CSV table of C-alpha atoms and ligand atoms in Angstrom, one decimal:
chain,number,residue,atom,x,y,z
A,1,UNK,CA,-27.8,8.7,-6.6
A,2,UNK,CA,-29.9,7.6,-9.8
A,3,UNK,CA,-33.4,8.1,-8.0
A,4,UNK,CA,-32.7,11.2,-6.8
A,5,UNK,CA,-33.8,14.5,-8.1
A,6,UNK,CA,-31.0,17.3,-7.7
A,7,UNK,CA,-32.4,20.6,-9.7
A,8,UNK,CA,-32.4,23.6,-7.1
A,9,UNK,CA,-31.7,20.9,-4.6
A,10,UNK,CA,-28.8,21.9,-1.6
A,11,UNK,CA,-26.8,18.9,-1.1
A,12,UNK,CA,-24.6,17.8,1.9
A,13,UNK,CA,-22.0,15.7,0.7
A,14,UNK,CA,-19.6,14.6,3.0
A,15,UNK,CA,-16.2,13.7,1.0
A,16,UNK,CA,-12.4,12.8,2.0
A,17,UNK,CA,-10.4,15.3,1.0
A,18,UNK,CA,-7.7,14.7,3.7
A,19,UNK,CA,-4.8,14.8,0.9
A,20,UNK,CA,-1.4,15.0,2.1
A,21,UNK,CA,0.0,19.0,2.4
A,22,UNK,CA,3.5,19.8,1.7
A,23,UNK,CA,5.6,22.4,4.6
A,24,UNK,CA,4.2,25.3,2.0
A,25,UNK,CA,1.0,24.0,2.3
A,26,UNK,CA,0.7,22.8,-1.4
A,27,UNK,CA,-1.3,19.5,-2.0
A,28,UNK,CA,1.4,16.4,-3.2
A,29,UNK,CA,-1.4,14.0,-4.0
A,30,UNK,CA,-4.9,15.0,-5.2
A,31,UNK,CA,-6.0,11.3,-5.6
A,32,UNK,CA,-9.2,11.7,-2.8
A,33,UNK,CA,-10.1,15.2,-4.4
A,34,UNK,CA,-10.6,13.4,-8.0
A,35,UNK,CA,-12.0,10.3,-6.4
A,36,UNK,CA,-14.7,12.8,-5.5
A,37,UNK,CA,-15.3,13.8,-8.6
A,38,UNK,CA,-17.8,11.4,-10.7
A,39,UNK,CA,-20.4,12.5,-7.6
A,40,UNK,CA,-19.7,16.3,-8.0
A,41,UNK,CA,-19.9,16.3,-11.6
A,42,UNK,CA,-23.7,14.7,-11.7
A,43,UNK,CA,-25.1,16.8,-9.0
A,44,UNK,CA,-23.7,20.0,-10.9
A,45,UNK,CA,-24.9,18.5,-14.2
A,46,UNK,CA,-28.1,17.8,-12.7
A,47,UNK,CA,-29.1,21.2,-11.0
A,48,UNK,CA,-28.1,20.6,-7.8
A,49,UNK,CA,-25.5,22.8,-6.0
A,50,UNK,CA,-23.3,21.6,-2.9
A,51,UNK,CA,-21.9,21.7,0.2
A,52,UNK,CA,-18.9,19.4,1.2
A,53,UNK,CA,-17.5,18.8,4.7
A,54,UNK,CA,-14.4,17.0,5.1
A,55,UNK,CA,-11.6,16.3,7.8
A,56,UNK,CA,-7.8,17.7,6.9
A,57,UNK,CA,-5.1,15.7,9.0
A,58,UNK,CA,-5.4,15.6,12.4
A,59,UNK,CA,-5.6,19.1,13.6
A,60,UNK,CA,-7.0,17.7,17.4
A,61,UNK,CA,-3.4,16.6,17.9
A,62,UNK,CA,-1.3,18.8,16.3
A,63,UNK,CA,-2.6,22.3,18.5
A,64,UNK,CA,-0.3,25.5,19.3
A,65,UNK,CA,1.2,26.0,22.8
A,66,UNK,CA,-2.1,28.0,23.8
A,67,UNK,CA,-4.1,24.9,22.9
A,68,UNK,CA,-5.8,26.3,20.3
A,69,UNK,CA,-6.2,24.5,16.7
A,70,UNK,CA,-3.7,25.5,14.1
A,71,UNK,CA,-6.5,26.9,11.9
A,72,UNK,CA,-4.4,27.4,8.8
A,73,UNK,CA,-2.2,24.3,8.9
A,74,UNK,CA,-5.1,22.3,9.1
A,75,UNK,CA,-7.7,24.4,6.7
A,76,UNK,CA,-9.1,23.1,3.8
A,77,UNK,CA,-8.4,26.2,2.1
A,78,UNK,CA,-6.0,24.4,0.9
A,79,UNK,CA,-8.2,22.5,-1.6
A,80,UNK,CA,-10.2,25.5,-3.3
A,81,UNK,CA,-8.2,26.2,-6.2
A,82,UNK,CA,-7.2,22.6,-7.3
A,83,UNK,CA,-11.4,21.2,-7.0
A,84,UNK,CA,-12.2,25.0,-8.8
A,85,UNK,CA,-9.5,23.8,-11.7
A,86,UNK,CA,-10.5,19.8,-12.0
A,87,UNK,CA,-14.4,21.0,-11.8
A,88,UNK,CA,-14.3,24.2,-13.9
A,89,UNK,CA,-17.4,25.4,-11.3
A,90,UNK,CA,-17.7,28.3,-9.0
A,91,UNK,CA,-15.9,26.6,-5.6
A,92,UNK,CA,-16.4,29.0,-2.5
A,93,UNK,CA,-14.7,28.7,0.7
A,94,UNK,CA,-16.3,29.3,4.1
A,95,UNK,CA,-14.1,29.6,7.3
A,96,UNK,CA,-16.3,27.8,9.8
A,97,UNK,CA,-18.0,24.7,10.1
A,98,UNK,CA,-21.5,25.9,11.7
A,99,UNK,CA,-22.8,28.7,12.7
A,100,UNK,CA,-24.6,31.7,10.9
A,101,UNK,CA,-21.5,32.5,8.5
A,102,UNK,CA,-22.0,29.3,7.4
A,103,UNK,CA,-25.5,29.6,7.2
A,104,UNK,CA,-25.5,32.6,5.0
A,105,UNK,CA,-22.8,30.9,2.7
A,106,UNK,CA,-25.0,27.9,2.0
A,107,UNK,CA,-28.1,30.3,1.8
A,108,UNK,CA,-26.1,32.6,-0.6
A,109,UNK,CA,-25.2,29.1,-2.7
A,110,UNK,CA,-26.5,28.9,-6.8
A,111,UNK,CA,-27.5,26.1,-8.6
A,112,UNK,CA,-23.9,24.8,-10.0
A,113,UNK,CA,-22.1,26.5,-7.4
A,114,UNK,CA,-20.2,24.6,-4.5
A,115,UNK,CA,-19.1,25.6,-0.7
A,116,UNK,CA,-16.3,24.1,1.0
A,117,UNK,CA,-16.6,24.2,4.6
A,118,UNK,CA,-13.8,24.0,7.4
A,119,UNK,CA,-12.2,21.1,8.4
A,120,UNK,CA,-14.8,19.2,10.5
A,121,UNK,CA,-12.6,18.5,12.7
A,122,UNK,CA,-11.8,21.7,14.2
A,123,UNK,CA,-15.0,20.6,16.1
A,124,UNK,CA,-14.6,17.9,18.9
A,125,UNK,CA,-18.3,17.3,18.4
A,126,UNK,CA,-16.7,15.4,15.0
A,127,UNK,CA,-14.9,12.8,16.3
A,128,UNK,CA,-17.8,12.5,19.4
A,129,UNK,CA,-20.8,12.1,17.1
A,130,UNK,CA,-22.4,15.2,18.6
A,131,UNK,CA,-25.8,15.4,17.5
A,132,UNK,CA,-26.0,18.9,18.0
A,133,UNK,CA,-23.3,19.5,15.6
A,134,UNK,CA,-24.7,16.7,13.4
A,135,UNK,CA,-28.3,18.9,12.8
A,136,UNK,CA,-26.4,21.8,12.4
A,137,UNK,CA,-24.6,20.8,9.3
A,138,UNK,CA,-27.6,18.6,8.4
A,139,UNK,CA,-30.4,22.1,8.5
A,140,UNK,CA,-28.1,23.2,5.6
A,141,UNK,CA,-29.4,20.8,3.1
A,142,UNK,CA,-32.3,18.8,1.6
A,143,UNK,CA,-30.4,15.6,0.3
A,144,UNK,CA,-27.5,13.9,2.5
A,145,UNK,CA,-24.8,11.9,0.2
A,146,UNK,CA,-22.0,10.0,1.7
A,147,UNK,CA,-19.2,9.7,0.2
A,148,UNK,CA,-16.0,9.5,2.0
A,149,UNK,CA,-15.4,5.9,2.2
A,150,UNK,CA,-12.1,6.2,3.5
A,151,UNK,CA,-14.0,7.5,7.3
A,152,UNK,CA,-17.4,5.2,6.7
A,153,UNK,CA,-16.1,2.8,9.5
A,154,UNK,CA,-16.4,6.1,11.9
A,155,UNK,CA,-19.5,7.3,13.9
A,156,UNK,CA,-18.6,11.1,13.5
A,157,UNK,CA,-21.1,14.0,13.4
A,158,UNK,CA,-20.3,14.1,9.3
A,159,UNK,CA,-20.1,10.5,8.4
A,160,UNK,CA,-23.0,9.1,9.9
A,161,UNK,CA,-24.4,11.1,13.0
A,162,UNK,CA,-25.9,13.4,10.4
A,163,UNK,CA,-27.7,11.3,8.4
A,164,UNK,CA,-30.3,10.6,11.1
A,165,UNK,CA,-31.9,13.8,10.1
A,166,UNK,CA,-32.2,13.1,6.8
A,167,UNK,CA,-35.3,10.6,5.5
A,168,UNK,CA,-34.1,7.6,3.7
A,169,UNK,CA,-35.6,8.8,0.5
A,170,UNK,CA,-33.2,11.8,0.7
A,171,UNK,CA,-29.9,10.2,1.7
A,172,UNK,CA,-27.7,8.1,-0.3
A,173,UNK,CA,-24.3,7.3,-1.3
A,174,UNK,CA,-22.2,8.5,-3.5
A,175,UNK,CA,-19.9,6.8,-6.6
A,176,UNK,CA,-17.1,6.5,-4.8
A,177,UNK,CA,-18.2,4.8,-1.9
A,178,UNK,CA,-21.0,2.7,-4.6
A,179,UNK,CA,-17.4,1.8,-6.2
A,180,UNK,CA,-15.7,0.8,-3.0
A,181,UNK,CA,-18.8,-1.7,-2.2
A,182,UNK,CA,-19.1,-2.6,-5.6
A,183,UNK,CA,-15.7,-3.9,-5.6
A,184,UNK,CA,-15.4,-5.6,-1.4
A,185,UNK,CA,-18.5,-7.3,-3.3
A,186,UNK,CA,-16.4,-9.2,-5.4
A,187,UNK,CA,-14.5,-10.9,-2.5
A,188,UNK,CA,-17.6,-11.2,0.0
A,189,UNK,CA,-20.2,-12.5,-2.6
A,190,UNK,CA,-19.5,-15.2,-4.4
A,191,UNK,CA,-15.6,-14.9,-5.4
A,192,UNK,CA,-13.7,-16.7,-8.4
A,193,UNK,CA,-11.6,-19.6,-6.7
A,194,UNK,CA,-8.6,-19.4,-6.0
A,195,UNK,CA,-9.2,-16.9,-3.8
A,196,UNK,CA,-5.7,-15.9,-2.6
A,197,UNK,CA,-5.6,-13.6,0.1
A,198,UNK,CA,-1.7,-12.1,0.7
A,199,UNK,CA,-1.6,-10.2,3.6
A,200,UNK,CA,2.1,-8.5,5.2
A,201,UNK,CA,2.7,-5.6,7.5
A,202,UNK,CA,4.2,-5.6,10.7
A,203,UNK,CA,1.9,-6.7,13.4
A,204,UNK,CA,-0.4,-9.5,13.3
A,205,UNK,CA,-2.5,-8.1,16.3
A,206,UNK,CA,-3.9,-5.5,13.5
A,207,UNK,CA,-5.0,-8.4,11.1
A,208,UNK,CA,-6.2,-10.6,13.4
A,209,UNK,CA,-9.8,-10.1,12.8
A,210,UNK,CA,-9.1,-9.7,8.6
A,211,UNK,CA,-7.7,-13.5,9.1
A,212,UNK,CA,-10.3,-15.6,11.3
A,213,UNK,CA,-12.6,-13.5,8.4
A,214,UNK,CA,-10.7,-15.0,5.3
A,215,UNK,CA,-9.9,-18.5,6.7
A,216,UNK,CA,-13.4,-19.4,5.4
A,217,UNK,CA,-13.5,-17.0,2.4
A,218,UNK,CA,-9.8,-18.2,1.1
A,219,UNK,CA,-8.5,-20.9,-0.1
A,220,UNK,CA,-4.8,-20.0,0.4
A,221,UNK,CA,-3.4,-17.1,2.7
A,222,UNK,CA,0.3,-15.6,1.7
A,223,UNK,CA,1.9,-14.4,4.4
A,224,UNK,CA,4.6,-11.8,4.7
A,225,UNK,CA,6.1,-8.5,6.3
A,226,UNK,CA,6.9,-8.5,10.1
A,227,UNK,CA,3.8,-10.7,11.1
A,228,UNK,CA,5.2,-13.8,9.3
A,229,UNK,CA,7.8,-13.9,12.5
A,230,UNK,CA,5.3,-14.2,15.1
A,231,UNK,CA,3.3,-17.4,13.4
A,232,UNK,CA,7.4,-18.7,13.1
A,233,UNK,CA,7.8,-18.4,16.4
A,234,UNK,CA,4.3,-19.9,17.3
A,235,UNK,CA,5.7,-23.2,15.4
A,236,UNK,CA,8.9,-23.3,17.2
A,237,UNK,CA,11.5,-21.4,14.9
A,238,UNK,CA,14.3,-19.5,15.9
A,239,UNK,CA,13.3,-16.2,14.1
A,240,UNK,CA,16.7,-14.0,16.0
A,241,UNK,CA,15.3,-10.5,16.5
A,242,UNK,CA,13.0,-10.5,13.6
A,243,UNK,CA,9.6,-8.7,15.2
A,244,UNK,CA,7.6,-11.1,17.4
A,245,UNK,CA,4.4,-9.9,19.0
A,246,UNK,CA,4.7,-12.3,22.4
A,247,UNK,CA,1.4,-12.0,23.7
A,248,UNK,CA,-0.2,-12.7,20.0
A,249,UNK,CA,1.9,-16.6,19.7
A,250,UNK,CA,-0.7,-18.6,21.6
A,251,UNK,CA,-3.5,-16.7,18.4
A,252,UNK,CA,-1.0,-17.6,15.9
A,253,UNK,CA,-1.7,-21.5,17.0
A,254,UNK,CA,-4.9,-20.7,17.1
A,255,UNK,CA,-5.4,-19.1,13.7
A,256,UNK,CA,-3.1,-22.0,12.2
A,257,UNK,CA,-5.4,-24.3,13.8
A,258,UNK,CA,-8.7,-22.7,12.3
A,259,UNK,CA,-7.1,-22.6,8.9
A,260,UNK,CA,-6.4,-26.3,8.9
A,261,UNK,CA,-10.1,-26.7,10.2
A,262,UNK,CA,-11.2,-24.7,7.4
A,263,UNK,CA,-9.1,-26.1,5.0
A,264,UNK,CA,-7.3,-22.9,3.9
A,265,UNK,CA,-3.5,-23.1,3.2
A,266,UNK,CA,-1.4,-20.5,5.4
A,267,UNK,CA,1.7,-20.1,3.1
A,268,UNK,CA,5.0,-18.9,5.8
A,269,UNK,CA,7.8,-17.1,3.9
A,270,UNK,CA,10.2,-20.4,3.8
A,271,UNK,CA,13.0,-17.7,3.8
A,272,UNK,CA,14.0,-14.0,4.9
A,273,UNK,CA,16.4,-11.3,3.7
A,274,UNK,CA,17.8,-10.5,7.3
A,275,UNK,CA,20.0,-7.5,8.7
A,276,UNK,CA,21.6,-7.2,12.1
A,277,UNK,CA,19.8,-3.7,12.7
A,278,UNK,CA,17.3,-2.5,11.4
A,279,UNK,CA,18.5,-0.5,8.8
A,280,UNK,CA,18.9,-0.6,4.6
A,281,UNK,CA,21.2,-3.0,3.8
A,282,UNK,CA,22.4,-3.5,-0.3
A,283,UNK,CA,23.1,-7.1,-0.3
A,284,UNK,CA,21.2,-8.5,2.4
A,285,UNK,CA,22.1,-12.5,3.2
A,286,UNK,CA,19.0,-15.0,3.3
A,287,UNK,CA,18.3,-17.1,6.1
A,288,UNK,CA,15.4,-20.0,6.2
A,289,UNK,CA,12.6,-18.3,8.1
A,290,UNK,CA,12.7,-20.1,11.0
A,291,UNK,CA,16.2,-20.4,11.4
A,292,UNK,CA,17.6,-16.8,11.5
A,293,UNK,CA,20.8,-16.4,13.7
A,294,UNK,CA,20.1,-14.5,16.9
A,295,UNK,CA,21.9,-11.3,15.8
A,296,UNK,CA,19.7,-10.9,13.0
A,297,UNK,CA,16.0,-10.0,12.0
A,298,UNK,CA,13.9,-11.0,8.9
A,299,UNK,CA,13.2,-7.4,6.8
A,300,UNK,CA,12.3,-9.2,3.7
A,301,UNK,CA,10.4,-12.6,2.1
A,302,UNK,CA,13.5,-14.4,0.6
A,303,UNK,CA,13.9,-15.9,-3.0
A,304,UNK,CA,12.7,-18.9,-2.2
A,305,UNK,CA,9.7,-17.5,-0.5
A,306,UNK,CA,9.2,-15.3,-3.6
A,307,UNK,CA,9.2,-18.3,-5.8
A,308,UNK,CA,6.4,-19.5,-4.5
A,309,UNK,CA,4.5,-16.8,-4.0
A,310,UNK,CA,4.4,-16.2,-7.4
A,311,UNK,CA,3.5,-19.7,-8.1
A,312,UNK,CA,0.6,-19.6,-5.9
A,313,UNK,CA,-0.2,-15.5,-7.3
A,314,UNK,CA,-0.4,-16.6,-10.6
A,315,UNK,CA,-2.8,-19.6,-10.4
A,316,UNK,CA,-5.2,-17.5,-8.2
A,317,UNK,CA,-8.8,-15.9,-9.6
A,318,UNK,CA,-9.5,-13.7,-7.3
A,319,UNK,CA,-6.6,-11.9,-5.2
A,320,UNK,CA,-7.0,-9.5,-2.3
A,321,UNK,CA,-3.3,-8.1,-1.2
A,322,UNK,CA,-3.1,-6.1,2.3
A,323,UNK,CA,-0.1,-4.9,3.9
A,324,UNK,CA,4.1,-5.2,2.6
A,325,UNK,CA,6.3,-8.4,2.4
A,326,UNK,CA,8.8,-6.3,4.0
A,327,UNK,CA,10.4,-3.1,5.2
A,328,UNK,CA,9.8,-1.7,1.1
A,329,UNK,CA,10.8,1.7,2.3
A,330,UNK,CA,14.5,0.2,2.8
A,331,UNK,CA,15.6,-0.4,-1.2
A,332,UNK,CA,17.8,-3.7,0.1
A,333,UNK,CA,14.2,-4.8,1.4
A,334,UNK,CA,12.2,-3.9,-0.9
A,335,UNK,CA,12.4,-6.8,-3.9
A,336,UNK,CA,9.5,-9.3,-1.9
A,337,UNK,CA,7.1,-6.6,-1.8
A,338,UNK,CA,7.7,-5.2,-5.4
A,339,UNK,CA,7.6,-9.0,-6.4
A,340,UNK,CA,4.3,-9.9,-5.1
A,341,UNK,CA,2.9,-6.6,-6.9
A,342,UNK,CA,4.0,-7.6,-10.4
A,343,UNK,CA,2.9,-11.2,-9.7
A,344,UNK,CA,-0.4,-9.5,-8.8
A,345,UNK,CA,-0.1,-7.4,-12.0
A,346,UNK,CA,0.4,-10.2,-14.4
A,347,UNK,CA,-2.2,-12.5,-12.7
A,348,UNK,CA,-4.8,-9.5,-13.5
A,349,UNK,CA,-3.7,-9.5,-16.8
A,350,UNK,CA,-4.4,-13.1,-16.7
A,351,UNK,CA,-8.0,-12.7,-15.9
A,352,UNK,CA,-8.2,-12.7,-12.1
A,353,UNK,CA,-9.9,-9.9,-10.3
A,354,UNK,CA,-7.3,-8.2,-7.3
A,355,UNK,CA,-8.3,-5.8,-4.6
A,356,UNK,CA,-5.2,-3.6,-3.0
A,357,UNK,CA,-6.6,-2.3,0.3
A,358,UNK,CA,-4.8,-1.0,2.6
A,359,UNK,CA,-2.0,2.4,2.9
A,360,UNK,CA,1.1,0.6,2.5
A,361,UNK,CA,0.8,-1.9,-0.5
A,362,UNK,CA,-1.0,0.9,-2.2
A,363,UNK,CA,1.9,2.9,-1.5
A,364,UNK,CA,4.1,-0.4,-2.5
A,365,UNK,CA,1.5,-0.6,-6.1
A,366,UNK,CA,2.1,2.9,-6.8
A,367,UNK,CA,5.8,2.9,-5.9
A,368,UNK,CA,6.0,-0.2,-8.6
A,369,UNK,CA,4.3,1.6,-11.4
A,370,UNK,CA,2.0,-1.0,-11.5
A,371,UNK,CA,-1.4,0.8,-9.8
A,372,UNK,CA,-2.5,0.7,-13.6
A,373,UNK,CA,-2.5,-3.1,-14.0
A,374,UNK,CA,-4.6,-4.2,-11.0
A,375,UNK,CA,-8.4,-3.9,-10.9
A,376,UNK,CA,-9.3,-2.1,-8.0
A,377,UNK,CA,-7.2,0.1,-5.3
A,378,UNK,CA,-9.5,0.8,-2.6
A,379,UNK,CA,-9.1,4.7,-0.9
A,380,UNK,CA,-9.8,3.6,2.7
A,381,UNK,CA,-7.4,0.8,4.2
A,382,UNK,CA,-8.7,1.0,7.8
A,383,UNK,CA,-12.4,1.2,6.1
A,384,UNK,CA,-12.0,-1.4,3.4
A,385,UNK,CA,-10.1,-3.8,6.5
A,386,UNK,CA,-13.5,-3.2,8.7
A,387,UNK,CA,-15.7,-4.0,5.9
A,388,UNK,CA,-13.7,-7.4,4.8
A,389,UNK,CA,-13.9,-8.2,8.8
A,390,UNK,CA,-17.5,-8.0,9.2
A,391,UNK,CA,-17.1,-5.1,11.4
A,392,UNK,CA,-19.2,-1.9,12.4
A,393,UNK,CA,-19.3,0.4,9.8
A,394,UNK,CA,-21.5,3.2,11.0
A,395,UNK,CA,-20.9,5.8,7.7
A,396,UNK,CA,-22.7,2.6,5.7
A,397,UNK,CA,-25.2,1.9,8.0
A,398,UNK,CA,-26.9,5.4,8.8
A,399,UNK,CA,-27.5,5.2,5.1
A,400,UNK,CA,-28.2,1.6,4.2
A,401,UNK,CA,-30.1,-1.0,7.0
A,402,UNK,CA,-28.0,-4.0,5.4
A,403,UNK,CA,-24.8,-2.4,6.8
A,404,UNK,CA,-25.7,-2.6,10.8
A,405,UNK,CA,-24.4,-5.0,12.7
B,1,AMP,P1,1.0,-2.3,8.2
B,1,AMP,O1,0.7,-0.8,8.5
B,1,AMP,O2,0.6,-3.2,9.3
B,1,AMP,O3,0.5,-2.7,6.9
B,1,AMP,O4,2.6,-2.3,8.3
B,1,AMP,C1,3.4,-1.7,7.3
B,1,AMP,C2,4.7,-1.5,7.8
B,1,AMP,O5,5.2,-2.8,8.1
B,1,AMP,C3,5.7,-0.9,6.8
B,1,AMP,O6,6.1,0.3,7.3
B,1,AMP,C4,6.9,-1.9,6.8
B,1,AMP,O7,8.1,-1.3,6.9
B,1,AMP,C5,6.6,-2.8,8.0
B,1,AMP,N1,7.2,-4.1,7.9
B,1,AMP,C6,7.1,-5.0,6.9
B,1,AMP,N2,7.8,-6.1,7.1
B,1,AMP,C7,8.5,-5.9,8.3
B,1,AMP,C8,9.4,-6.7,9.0
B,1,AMP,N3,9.8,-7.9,8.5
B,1,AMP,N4,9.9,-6.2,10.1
B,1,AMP,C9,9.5,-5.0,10.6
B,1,AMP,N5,8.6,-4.2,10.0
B,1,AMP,C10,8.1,-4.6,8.8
C-alpha cells in the first residue's frame, strides 16, 4: 500500500466484516471491523475514498420458505454505524452489490467518504468466481486492495476473481492481510528452535495436511483434543468411547512414522479427564490415555499430560497452537486447554514468538484473558491452516505471483 498513490483515487477494498449478529441484529464482536481499520485510515488520510465489499454469515443457506435470501438478516447494514463511529468518516450504505444503484453510489462517492455495499454473497456468482460479477464490482474502482484474510484461501468473485482486472501496479494488499503474512512468516522462514507446534480439536482428518507440513518444520508436536484418541488407537490402546476417526488409524501410523523419519517428537496426552457421556462433568476421574474403561471417553488432557506440556511449552522459541486440548466449552473439561494457553502466555513472556490460529483456541485465548500476552492471533483459522499447509490460496495469489501454487 506504501507505493501507491490514493488522492481522488476510488478504491475497491475487499474486507471481512462477517462479525457475529445478535437475534436483534446488534454486532457482539467488532474484532474484523477494527482489524480493518489501519487500511481505511491511510486511504482516507491519503485522499483516497472507498468502497468495501464483504460477506455477512451465510445467507445462501439460511433462505426463507419462498427461497429467497433473508435480505435483512444477512445485510451489512448492520455495520454502518459502528465503522461511521470507530472511523469518524462519512460511511454510506448501498443496498445492492452491482448494478446501476451501485454505480451511482460509487459515482456519487467524495474524497474521504466510504460506501458499504451488500453482502456479496447475496450473489451466487460470489462463491462461483463469476467473472461477470467480478468486473462488475471491479469497473467501480481504480486501485484493488485485498484485505480480508480470513476468505484469501477462497476463489470468490471478491477475493480474487476480481483482481484479474486490475494491473499489478494497481492492486495490492492491505495491513491486515501484510500482518497475517508477516506473522505465518515467522513459522515458514526461518523459525527460532524449538519450534513447538500444539495442535487439538476433534478430528485429525481436518489436520492432516497441517501435520505431514509441520513434521519437517517442528521439532516437537503436542497433541491434544479429540484427535489424540485416534493416534491411541493407531498404537494399540483401549481409548473406551473417546472419539476415534476409523478410517484415519492406518494415517495416524503413517504420520507417526514420518515424524520418527523426520525426527520430530509427537507428544500423546499420557492421560485423559474422561466422562461416561458426553456431557459437563465437575470432578471428572483420570484415566491413562490409552487405557480408558469402555464406558468412558477422553474429554480432557489429564494432569499428567499437562505437566508436560508445560514442560515442553516453556522450553519452546517459537510456538504455533491450533485447535483445544479438550471439550473447553464444558467447565469440568476445560483446565488442559486453559493450561496450555497460560503455558503459551508465560513462554511469550519468556521471549518466544506464538501464533494462535485457528477459531477455537482463539476462542479458548480470549476465554483465558490471556489474548494480550501472546504475539500474534491470526483472524482467519481455515486461511491461516491453508497457508501453514502449503495449500492454494487464490485471494494471495491474484495479487502476489509467489502465492500460486
Ligand atoms: P476443531 O474445530 O477441530 O479445532 O475442534 C474444536 C472442537 O473440538 C471443540 O468444539 C471441542 O469441544 C472439540 N473437542 C476437543 N477435544 C475433544 C474430545 N476429546 N472429544 C470430543 N470433542 C473434542
Amino acid at each position: 500500500m506504501q507505493h501507491l498513490e490514493f488522492k481522488d483515487k476510488r478504491v475497491l477494498i475487499r474486507v471481512d466484516f462477517n462479525v457475529p449478529l445478535d437475534e436483534n441484529l446488534q454486532i457482539i464482536d467488532d474484532t474484523r471491523i477494527r482489524a480493518a481499520l489501519p487500511t481505511l485510515r491511510h486511504i482516507i488520510k491519503e485522499g483516497g475514498s472507498v468502497l468495501l465489499t464483504s460477506h455477512l454469515g451465510r445467507p445462501e443457506k439460511d433462505k426463507d420458505d419462498n427461497g429467497r435470501i433473508k435480505r435483512h438478516k444477512y445485510s451489512l447494514v448492520h455495520v454502518v454505524d459502528r465503522l461511521q463511529k470507530l472511523l469518524n468518516c462519512p460511511v454510506h450504505f448501498v443496498d445492492d452489490t452491482k448494478g446501476q444503484g451501485v454505480i451511482y453510489a460509487a459515482g456519487a462517492l467524495k474524497p474521504g467518504e466510504i460506501l458499504i455495499l451488500e453482502n456479496t454473497r447475496f450473489y451466487s456468482e460470489e462463491k462461483r468466481g463469476d467473472k461477470t460479477f467480478a468486473k462488475s464490482l471491479a469497473n467501480l474502482a481504480d486501485i484493488y486492495i485485498n484485505d480480508a484474510f480470513g476468505t484469501a484461501h477462497r476463489a470468490h468473485a471478491s477475493t480474487s476473481i476480481v483482481a484479474e482486472f486490475f494491473e499489478p501496479q494497481n492492486k495490492t494488499f492491505g495491513r491486515l492481510i501484510n500482518k497475517e503474512l508477516e506473522n505465518a512468516n515467522k513459522l515458514l522462514v526461518d523459525p527460532s528452535q524449538p519450534f513447538v507446534s500444539i495442535l487439538g480439536g476433534a478430528k485429525v482428518s481436518d489436520k492432516i495436511l497441517l501435520i505431514e507440513r509441520l513434521v519437517d518444520k517442528v521439532d516437537t508436536i503436542i497433541v491434544g483434543g479429540g484427535m489424540a484418541y485416534t493416534f491411541f488407537k493407531a498404537m494399540g490402546g483401549h481409548v473406551g468411547n473417546s472419539l476415534v476417526e476409523e478410517d484415519k488409524v492406518e494415517l495416524a501410523k503413517t504420520l507417526m512414522e514420518k515424524a520418527k523419519h523426520a525426527n520430530t517428537e509427537i507428544i500423546l496426552p499420557e492421560d485423559s479427564l474422561c466422562a461416561t457421556s458426553f456431557a459437563n462433568l465437575d470432578d471428572p476421574p483420570s484415566y491413562p490415555s490409552d487405557a480408558i474403561p469402555t464406558d468412558s471417553m477422553g474429554l480432557d488432557i489429564g494432569p499428567k499430560a499437562i505437566e508436560r506440556a508445560r514442560q515442553v511449552i516453556s522450553e519452546a522459541k517459537t510456538i504455533f497452537w491450533n485447535g483445544p486440548m479438550g471439550v473447553f466449552e464444558f467447565p469440568g473439561f476445560a483446565n488442559g486447554t486453559l493450561a496450555v494457553a497460560q503455558a503459551v502466555a508465560t513462554a511469550t513472556k519468556s521471549g518466544a514468538y506464538s501464533l494462535i490460529g485457528g477459531g477455537d483456541s482463539v476462542a479458548a485465548i480470549n476465554q483465558s484473558g490471556l489474548a494480550d500476552e501472546v504475539s500474534f492471533i491470526s483472524t482467519g483459522g481455515g486461511a491461516m491452516l491453508t497457508l501453514l499447509e502449503g495449500g492454494s490460496m487464490p485471494g494471495l495469489a491474484a495479487i502476489d505471483e509467489n502465492y500460486k501454487r
